Amino acid sequence: MTDYEMVIGLEVHCELSTASKIFCSCSTKFGGAPNTHVCEVCSGMPGTLPTLNKQVVEFAVKAGLALNCDITRKNKFDRKNYFYPDLPKAYQISQLYYPICRNGHVDIKTANGVKSIGIHEIHMEEDAGKLVHDPLSGKTMVDFNRCGVPLIEIVSEPDFRSADEVIAYLEKLRDTLQYLGVSDCKMQEGSMRADVNLSVRPRGQSEFGTRTEMKNIASLKAIARAIEYECERQIDVIEAGEKVVQETRRWDDEKEYTYAMRSKEDAQDYKYFPDPDLMPIEISEEYIETVRSQLPELADAKRRRYVEELGLPEYDADIITGSTTLVKVFETTCAICGAPKDASNWVMTDLLKLCNDNHITPEDMSFRFESLGEIIKMVNDGKINRKTGREVFAKVFTDNVDPAEYVEENGLAQVSDLSAIEPVIKEVLASNEKAVSEYLGGAEKNFQFLIGQSMRALRGKADPQAVREALQKLLDEMR
Ligand code: ADP
Ligand code: MG
Ligand code: ZN
């Protein structure tokens, strides 16, 4: 049987995290009551004029620079005309002829090493509204809140050869845009959506096969499943002596198959033309350099610095840099306690365990991030012991208590004062005569037992090192 290879190109839409929409001052906030973030501009009233939100350009340039693109100095917006009930103007303002970024690339990690994925272009456009199907009344309603939310569409070259590469790329895009602060890339809220163009060809053939396009698949897992299914389907079609039809197909993640929605024959003619309401935008070299100088440290550079300069294990550095929230906690913690390795230990063990136990992701944590550094500092300064620190952190995590106040109010401070420790140890020695005399007779292992008894008598609040020293001293005096 012929050996086939899949070829994939992605069109990824990301909603930008600007406070207001691209052509009006309505809020972009997700989840408002239907039709409450709407005005005459974004609801497409006749006679209204769009005004470009400057920050959209800044965010698009930021994304372009981070994805190694050339920035187009002369930009224009175009109208993409089509009718659909979620698009009140009956056209979408987009960029066809002069997209803001071109010729970029992203390096991803694959099983066979690093691979560069080409980015054909990135353009700015506005999002459409949303149709809401009400199963009870059988009616369909329209919510215009999303109309005019700014998007960038990132179009890749057909450079992917496996589902794994696609997932690695999407994760890399998500990390990058989140680090830049230009998009939250939440697939579950639709702020990152991927269209997958896929074809197959006999391995070794240089021409591409005919492709299909699967739109708006809702999660990375679903994308991987859709790719495997569609690849098999196309191979079956070719093996049966038929031809793959260029069409848009919908992936049904529950039933796990794709079905045809729209073929090339009835593909829409969008009758693009330059938008006459918006002036062309000229981007100066100076502006580009200013934006470039403001780019934050991105995931790869951060990961390297954590390992090489802070001495974190690679595994820890990978996990922490995989989430901008973990980065924030980690860096805040380091700044306060000054001990990067301790900070990463606490994040990797206690913090991730607390997230797990409380069934939340790091993104949903709501405590004051400074608290963790304050706790570590108290532990490292000997004010509380590790075990107490862990208890205080659990309380901080769930109830956002102030660590120092909590320790004070609950009398959790560690006792390291000898005058407080010695009398208690003396009592322990008096009530464990047998263990003491065995120890004095050479049973070294009883020392650990006596430590345990002393710690318990001090209700776990004593500094273990101070207890050890005091016990040794008292025992030596008894020889
Ligand atoms: P259109 O404008 O018709 O959507 P584009 O040329 O813009 O087509 O391509 C859209 C996406 O499809 C791009 O990401 C591109 O890499 C990808 N693509 C193009 N041809 C193929 C192919 N034969 N197989 C897989 N992907 C393809
Ligand atoms: Mg396209
Ligand atoms: Zn508006």
GROMACS .gro file of N, CA and C in nm, residues 310-442:
model
  399
  310LEU      N    1   1.920   3.082   3.749
  310LEU     CA    2   1.860   3.059   3.880
  310LEU      C    3   1.883   2.918   3.931
  311GLY      N    4   1.934   2.829   3.843
  311GLY     CA    5   1.966   2.694   3.886
  311GLY      C    6   1.845   2.603   3.906
  312LEU      N    7   1.733   2.634   3.838
  312LEU     CA    8   1.616   2.546   3.851
  312LEU      C    9   1.635   2.420   3.766
  313PRO      N   10   1.580   2.306   3.810
  313PRO     CA   11   1.581   2.188   3.724
  313PRO      C   12   1.498   2.218   3.597
  314GLU      N   13   1.538   2.159   3.484
  314GLU     CA   14   1.468   2.188   3.359
  314GLU      C   15   1.319   2.156   3.368
  315TYR      N   16   1.289   2.048   3.439
  315TYR     CA   17   1.149   2.008   3.452
  315TYR      C   18   1.067   2.119   3.520
  316ASP      N   19   1.120   2.173   3.629
  316ASP     CA   20   1.051   2.281   3.700
  316ASP      C   21   1.036   2.404   3.609
  317ALA      N   22   1.146   2.438   3.540
  317ALA     CA   23   1.143   2.556   3.454
  317ALA      C   24   1.038   2.540   3.344
  318ASP      N   25   1.024   2.418   3.291
  318ASP     CA   26   0.924   2.390   3.188
  318ASP      C   27   0.783   2.413   3.240
  319ILE      N   28   0.756   2.356   3.356
  319ILE     CA   29   0.620   2.367   3.413
  319ILE      C   30   0.588   2.513   3.446
  320ILE      N   31   0.681   2.582   3.511
  320ILE     CA   32   0.651   2.719   3.553
  320ILE      C   33   0.633   2.811   3.432
  321THR      N   34   0.722   2.800   3.333
  321THR     CA   35   0.710   2.890   3.219
  321THR      C   36   0.594   2.850   3.128
  322GLY      N   37   0.534   2.735   3.152
  322GLY     CA   38   0.418   2.693   3.074
  322GLY      C   39   0.291   2.769   3.110
  323SER      N   40   0.296   2.850   3.215
  323SER     CA   41   0.177   2.927   3.255
  323SER      C   42   0.220   3.065   3.300
  324THR      N   43   0.162   3.168   3.240
  324THR     CA   44   0.201   3.304   3.279
  324THR      C   45   0.164   3.331   3.425
  325THR      N   46   0.061   3.263   3.475
  325THR     CA   47   0.025   3.282   3.616
  325THR      C   48   0.132   3.224   3.707
  326LEU      N   49   0.180   3.103   3.674
  326LEU     CA   50   0.286   3.044   3.756
  326LEU      C   51   0.412   3.132   3.752
  327VAL      N   52   0.439   3.188   3.634
  327VAL     CA   53   0.555   3.277   3.624
  327VAL      C   54   0.538   3.395   3.720
  328LYS      N   55   0.419   3.450   3.722
  328LYS     CA   56   0.392   3.565   3.808
  328LYS      C   57   0.411   3.527   3.956
  329VAL      N   58   0.354   3.414   3.996
  329VAL     CA   59   0.369   3.371   4.136
  329VAL      C   60   0.516   3.350   4.165
  330PHE      N   61   0.583   3.276   4.077
  330PHE     CA   62   0.723   3.241   4.099
  330PHE      C   63   0.810   3.366   4.111
  331GLU      N   64   0.792   3.460   4.018
  331GLU     CA   65   0.879   3.578   4.020
  331GLU      C   66   0.848   3.669   4.139
  332THR      N   67   0.720   3.678   4.174
  332THR     CA   68   0.683   3.758   4.292
  332THR      C   69   0.746   3.694   4.416
  333THR      N   70   0.738   3.562   4.423
  333THR     CA   71   0.791   3.489   4.539
  333THR      C   72   0.942   3.509   4.552
  334CYS      N   73   1.014   3.493   4.439
  334CYS     CA   74   1.160   3.512   4.440
  334CYS      C   75   1.196   3.651   4.489
  335ALA      N   76   1.122   3.751   4.439
  335ALA     CA   77   1.155   3.889   4.473
  335ALA      C   78   1.144   3.909   4.625
  336ILE      N   79   1.052   3.839   4.689
  336ILE     CA   80   1.033   3.858   4.833
  336ILE      C   81   1.127   3.771   4.917
  337CYS      N   82   1.141   3.643   4.880
  337CYS     CA   83   1.220   3.554   4.968
  337CYS      C   84   1.366   3.543   4.923
  338GLY      N   85   1.394   3.586   4.799
  338GLY     CA   86   1.532   3.584   4.752
  338GLY      C   87   1.592   3.446   4.736
  339ALA      N   88   1.508   3.343   4.730
  339ALA     CA   89   1.559   3.206   4.718
  339ALA      C   90   1.487   3.132   4.606
  340PRO      N   91   1.537   3.145   4.480
  340PRO     CA   92   1.467   3.089   4.364
  340PRO      C   93   1.439   2.938   4.375
  341LYS      N   94   1.535   2.863   4.428
  341LYS     CA   95   1.514   2.719   4.435
  341LYS      C   96   1.404   2.684   4.534
  342ASP      N   97   1.402   2.754   4.649
  342ASP     CA   98   1.293   2.732   4.745
  342ASP      C   99   1.161   2.772   4.681
  343ALA      N  100   1.162   2.887   4.611
  343ALA     CA  101   1.038   2.935   4.547
  343ALA      C  102   0.987   2.829   4.451
  344SER      N  103   1.076   2.771   4.369
  344SER     CA  104   1.029   2.673   4.272
  344SER      C  105   0.983   2.545   4.342
  345ASN      N  106   1.052   2.506   4.451
  345ASN     CA  107   1.005   2.388   4.526
  345ASN      C  108   0.864   2.406   4.579
  346TRP      N  109   0.840   2.521   4.637
  346TRP     CA  110   0.706   2.547   4.692
  346TRP      C  111   0.601   2.552   4.582
  347VAL      N  112   0.637   2.613   4.468
  347VAL     CA  113   0.541   2.619   4.358
  347VAL      C  114   0.514   2.479   4.304
  348MET      N  115   0.621   2.403   4.282
  348MET     CA  116   0.607   2.272   4.219
  348MET      C  117   0.537   2.170   4.310
  349THR      N  118   0.558   2.180   4.441
  349THR     CA  119   0.494   2.080   4.529
  349THR      C  120   0.367   2.137   4.591
  350ASP      N  121   0.384   2.229   4.686
  350ASP     CA  122   0.267   2.277   4.761
  350ASP      C  123   0.162   2.345   4.674
  351LEU      N  124   0.208   2.438   4.590
  351LEU     CA  125   0.109   2.516   4.516
  351LEU      C  126   0.032   2.429   4.415
  352LEU      N  127   0.104   2.347   4.340
  352LEU     CA  128   0.034   2.264   4.240
  352LEU      C  129  -0.056   2.161   4.309
  353LYS      N  130  -0.012   2.115   4.426
  353LYS     CA  131  -0.095   2.019   4.499
  353LYS      C  132  -0.224   2.087   4.548
  354LEU      N  133  -0.209   2.211   4.598
  354LEU     CA  134  -0.328   2.283   4.644
  354LEU      C  135  -0.425   2.309   4.529
  355CYS      N  136  -0.371   2.341   4.411
  355CYS     CA  137  -0.457   2.361   4.294
  355CYS      C  138  -0.534   2.233   4.266
  356ASN      N  139  -0.459   2.124   4.268
  356ASN     CA  140  -0.518   1.994   4.240
  356ASN      C  141  -0.626   1.958   4.343
  357ASP      N  142  -0.591   1.972   4.472
  357ASP     CA  143  -0.686   1.938   4.579
  357ASP      C  144  -0.812   2.025   4.574
  358ASN      N  145  -0.795   2.151   4.532
  358ASN     CA  146  -0.910   2.242   4.529
  358ASN      C  147  -0.977   2.246   4.391
  359HIS      N  148  -0.933   2.156   4.302
  359HIS     CA  149  -0.990   2.146   4.167
  359HIS      C  150  -0.992   2.279   4.092
  360ILE      N  151  -0.881   2.352   4.096
  360ILE     CA  152  -0.874   2.474   4.015
  360ILE      C  153  -0.743   2.476   3.937
  361THR      N  154  -0.737   2.556   3.833
  361THR     CA  155  -0.613   2.572   3.759
  361THR      C  156  -0.541   2.695   3.818
  362PRO      N  157  -0.409   2.703   3.797
  362PRO     CA  158  -0.337   2.820   3.849
  362PRO      C  159  -0.403   2.952   3.808
  363GLU      N  160  -0.461   2.955   3.689
  363GLU     CA  161  -0.523   3.079   3.640
  363GLU      C  162  -0.637   3.126   3.730
  364ASP      N  163  -0.697   3.034   3.803
  364ASP     CA  164  -0.812   3.072   3.886
  364ASP      C  165  -0.774   3.097   4.032
  365MET      N  166  -0.646   3.097   4.065
  365MET     CA  167  -0.606   3.121   4.203
  365MET      C  168  -0.637   3.265   4.240
  366SER      N  169  -0.679   3.287   4.365
  366SER     CA  170  -0.722   3.423   4.398
  366SER      C  171  -0.653   3.480   4.522
  367PHE      N  172  -0.546   3.415   4.570
  367PHE     CA  173  -0.480   3.472   4.688
  367PHE      C  174  -0.378   3.578   4.646
  368ARG      N  175  -0.335   3.657   4.743
  368ARG     CA  176  -0.235   3.761   4.718
  368ARG      C  177  -0.101   3.692   4.696
  369PHE      N  178  -0.043   3.707   4.575
  369PHE     CA  179   0.077   3.630   4.541
  369PHE      C  180   0.197   3.658   4.632
  370GLU      N  181   0.202   3.777   4.693
  370GLU     CA  182   0.315   3.810   4.781
  370GLU      C  183   0.321   3.714   4.901
  371SER      N  184   0.206   3.657   4.937
  371SER     CA  185   0.200   3.575   5.059
  371SER      C  186   0.297   3.458   5.056
  372LEU      N  187   0.311   3.393   4.941
  372LEU     CA  188   0.396   3.275   4.937
  372LEU      C  189   0.541   3.312   4.972
  373GLY      N  190   0.591   3.420   4.914
  373GLY     CA  191   0.727   3.464   4.944
  373GLY      C  192   0.742   3.497   5.092
  374GLU      N  193   0.638   3.557   5.150
  374GLU     CA  194   0.644   3.591   5.293
  374GLU      C  195   0.651   3.465   5.379
  375ILE      N  196   0.578   3.363   5.339
  375ILE     CA  197   0.581   3.236   5.414
  375ILE      C  198   0.720   3.173   5.405
  376ILE      N  199   0.774   3.167   5.283
  376ILE     CA  200   0.906   3.105   5.265
  376ILE      C  201   1.010   3.180   5.347
  377LYS      N  202   0.996   3.312   5.348
  377LYS     CA  203   1.091   3.392   5.424
  377LYS      C  204   1.082   3.358   5.574
  378MET      N  205   0.960   3.343   5.625
  378MET     CA  206   0.943   3.307   5.767
  378MET      C  207   1.005   3.171   5.796
  379VAL      N  208   0.989   3.076   5.701
  379VAL     CA  209   1.048   2.943   5.720
  379VAL      C  210   1.200   2.954   5.718
  380ASN      N  211   1.253   3.022   5.617
  380ASN     CA  212   1.398   3.031   5.604
  380ASN      C  213   1.463   3.110   5.718
  381ASP      N  214   1.386   3.203   5.776
  381ASP     CA  215   1.440   3.280   5.890
  381ASP      C  216   1.420   3.206   6.022
  382GLY      N  217   1.359   3.088   6.017
  382GLY     CA  218   1.338   3.011   6.139
  382GLY      C  219   1.220   3.059   6.224
  383LYS      N  220   1.137   3.150   6.168
  383LYS     CA  221   1.023   3.200   6.247
  383LYS      C  222   0.915   3.094   6.259
  384ILE      N  223   0.894   3.018   6.153
  384ILE     CA  224   0.801   2.905   6.159
  384ILE      C  225   0.873   2.786   6.095
  385ASN      N  226   0.827   2.665   6.126
  385ASN     CA  227   0.893   2.553   6.060
  385ASN      C  228   0.821   2.519   5.930
  386ARG      N  229   0.881   2.428   5.853
  386ARG     CA  230   0.831   2.394   5.720
  386ARG      C  231   0.686   2.345   5.725
  387LYS      N  232   0.659   2.264   5.828
  387LYS     CA  233   0.527   2.204   5.840
  387LYS      C  234   0.420   2.312   5.866
  388THR      N  235   0.453   2.404   5.957
  388THR     CA  236   0.361   2.515   5.983
  388THR      C  237   0.345   2.600   5.857
  389GLY      N  238   0.458   2.622   5.788
  389GLY     CA  239   0.454   2.701   5.666
  389GLY      C  240   0.354   2.644   5.567
  390ARG      N  241   0.355   2.513   5.558
  390ARG     CA  242   0.265   2.444   5.467
  390ARG      C  243   0.119   2.465   5.508
  391GLU      N  244   0.094   2.459   5.639
  391GLU     CA  245  -0.043   2.482   5.688
  391GLU      C  246  -0.089   2.625   5.662
  392VAL      N  247   0.003   2.719   5.686
  392VAL     CA  248  -0.032   2.860   5.664
  392VAL      C  249  -0.063   2.882   5.515
  393PHE      N  250   0.017   2.819   5.429
  393PHE     CA  251  -0.004   2.838   5.286
  393PHE      C  252  -0.139   2.783   5.243
  394ALA      N  253  -0.178   2.669   5.300
  394ALA     CA  254  -0.308   2.611   5.266
  394ALA      C  255  -0.420   2.710   5.301
  395LYS      N  256  -0.402   2.778   5.416
  395LYS     CA  257  -0.502   2.875   5.461
  395LYS      C  258  -0.501   3.000   5.371
  396VAL      N  259  -0.380   3.040   5.330
  396VAL     CA  260  -0.367   3.154   5.238
  396VAL      C  261  -0.436   3.118   5.107
  397PHE      N  262  -0.413   2.997   5.060
  397PHE     CA  263  -0.465   2.953   4.930
  397PHE      C  264  -0.617   2.958   4.927
  398THR      N  265  -0.680   2.908   5.036
  398THR     CA  266  -0.827   2.903   5.034
  398THR      C  267  -0.891   3.032   5.083
  399ASP      N  268  -0.830   3.097   5.186
  399ASP     CA  269  -0.897   3.212   5.247
  399ASP      C  270  -0.822   3.343   5.234
  400ASN      N  271  -0.709   3.340   5.162
  400ASN     CA  272  -0.630   3.461   5.141
  400ASN      C  273  -0.598   3.534   5.271
  401VAL      N  274  -0.565   3.459   5.378
  401VAL     CA  275  -0.529   3.524   5.504
  401VAL      C  276  -0.391   3.589   5.491
  402ASP      N  277  -0.361   3.683   5.579
  402ASP     CA  278  -0.228   3.743   5.580
  402ASP      C  279  -0.135   3.650   5.660
  403PRO      N  280  -0.027   3.599   5.600
  403PRO     CA  281   0.054   3.497   5.667
  403PRO      C  282   0.105   3.540   5.805
  404ALA      N  283   0.163   3.661   5.815
  404ALA     CA  284   0.221   3.704   5.942
  404ALA      C  285   0.112   3.714   6.050
  405GLU      N  286  -0.001   3.774   6.012
  405GLU     CA  287  -0.111   3.787   6.108
  405GLU      C  288  -0.164   3.650   6.151
  406TYR      N  289  -0.176   3.562   6.055
  406TYR     CA  290  -0.229   3.429   6.085
  406TYR      C  291  -0.138   3.354   6.182
  407VAL      N  292  -0.009   3.363   6.160
  407VAL     CA  293   0.089   3.298   6.248
  407VAL      C  294   0.078   3.355   6.389
  408GLU      N  295   0.070   3.487   6.396
  408GLU     CA  296   0.060   3.558   6.523
  408GLU      C  297  -0.068   3.517   6.599
  409GLU      N  298  -0.181   3.530   6.529
  409GLU     CA  299  -0.311   3.503   6.593
  409GLU      C  300  -0.325   3.360   6.642
  410ASN      N  301  -0.263   3.267   6.571
  410ASN     CA  302  -0.279   3.127   6.608
  410ASN      C  303  -0.160   3.071   6.685
  411GLY      N  304  -0.071   3.160   6.730
  411GLY     CA  305   0.044   3.118   6.810
  411GLY      C  306   0.127   3.011   6.741
  412LEU      N  307   0.151   3.029   6.610
  412LEU     CA  308   0.223   2.926   6.535
  412LEU      C  309   0.373   2.951   6.527
  413ALA      N  310   0.415   3.065   6.583
  413ALA     CA  311   0.557   3.097   6.569
  413ALA      C  312   0.640   2.988   6.635
  414GLN      N  313   0.752   2.961   6.573
  414GLN     CA  314   0.838   2.853   6.618
  414GLN      C  315   0.914   2.895   6.744
  415VAL      N  316   0.927   2.801   6.835
  415VAL     CA  317   1.001   2.831   6.956
  415VAL      C  318   1.147   2.794   6.933
  416SER      N  319   1.237   2.891   6.940
  416SER     CA  320   1.378   2.855   6.924
  416SER      C  321   1.456   2.906   7.044
  417ASP      N  322   1.378   2.959   7.138
  417ASP     CA  323   1.436   3.016   7.259
  417ASP      C  324   1.466   2.901   7.357
  418LEU      N  325   1.593   2.884   7.389
  418LEU     CA  326   1.634   2.770   7.473
  418LEU      C  327   1.563   2.766   7.608
  419SER      N  328   1.538   2.886   7.664
  419SER     CA  329   1.477   2.888   7.797
  419SER      C  330   1.335   2.831   7.791
  420ALA      N  331   1.274   2.835   7.673
  420ALA     CA  332   1.140   2.776   7.659
  420ALA      C  333   1.150   2.627   7.626
  421ILE      N  334   1.256   2.590   7.553
  421ILE     CA  335   1.267   2.452   7.506
  421ILE      C  336   1.320   2.359   7.615
  422GLU      N  337   1.421   2.404   7.685
  422GLU     CA  338   1.489   2.315   7.781
  422GLU      C  339   1.399   2.251   7.887
  423PRO      N  340   1.313   2.331   7.953
  423PRO     CA  341   1.229   2.269   8.057
  423PRO      C  342   1.141   2.158   8.000
  424VAL      N  343   1.092   2.178   7.879
  424VAL     CA  344   1.005   2.076   7.819
  424VAL      C  345   1.085   1.948   7.791
  425ILE      N  346   1.207   1.964   7.739
  425ILE     CA  347   1.289   1.847   7.707
  425ILE      C  348   1.325   1.772   7.837
  426LYS      N  349   1.350   1.851   7.942
  426LYS     CA  350   1.383   1.788   8.071
  426LYS      C  351   1.269   1.697   8.115
  427GLU      N  352   1.146   1.745   8.100
  427GLU     CA  353   1.030   1.663   8.135
  427GLU      C  354   1.025   1.536   8.050
  428VAL      N  355   1.053   1.552   7.920
  428VAL     CA  356   1.052   1.437   7.829
  428VAL      C  357   1.156   1.334   7.876
  429LEU      N  358   1.275   1.382   7.914
  429LEU     CA  359   1.381   1.290   7.956
  429LEU      C  360   1.339   1.217   8.085
  430ALA      N  361   1.273   1.294   8.174
  430ALA     CA  362   1.231   1.236   8.302
  430ALA      C  363   1.127   1.126   8.281
  431SER      N  364   1.039   1.145   8.185
  431SER     CA  365   0.934   1.045   8.168
  431SER      C  366   0.975   0.934   8.070
  432ASN      N  367   1.098   0.937   8.020
  432ASN     CA  368   1.145   0.830   7.931
  432ASN      C  369   1.278   0.772   7.983
  433GLU      N  370   1.278   0.742   8.109
  433GLU     CA  371   1.402   0.698   8.174
  433GLU      C  372   1.470   0.582   8.103
  434LYS      N  373   1.388   0.485   8.059
  434LYS     CA  374   1.444   0.364   7.998
  434LYS      C  375   1.519   0.399   7.869
  435ALA      N  376   1.453   0.478   7.784
  435ALA     CA  377   1.516   0.516   7.658
  435ALA      C  378   1.644   0.594   7.682
  436VAL      N  379   1.640   0.679   7.784
  436VAL     CA  380   1.758   0.761   7.815
  436VAL      C  381   1.874   0.673   7.860
  437SER      N  382   1.845   0.579   7.952
  437SER     CA  383   1.958   0.499   8.002
  437SER      C  384   2.012   0.408   7.891
  438GLU      N  385   1.923   0.359   7.804
  438GLU     CA  386   1.972   0.279   7.690
  438GLU      C  387   2.063   0.363   7.600
  439TYR      N  388   2.019   0.487   7.578
  439TYR     CA  389   2.099   0.576   7.493
  439TYR      C  390   2.237   0.596   7.556
  440LEU      N  391   2.236   0.624   7.687
  440LEU     CA  392   2.364   0.650   7.754
  440LEU      C  393   2.450   0.525   7.754
  441GLY      N  394   2.382   0.407   7.744
  441GLY     CA  395   2.456   0.282   7.736
  441GLY      C  396   2.500   0.247   7.594
  442GLY      N  397   2.470   0.335   7.497
  442GLY     CA  398   2.521   0.312   7.361
  442GLY      C  399   2.414   0.297   7.253
   0.00000   0.00000   0.00000
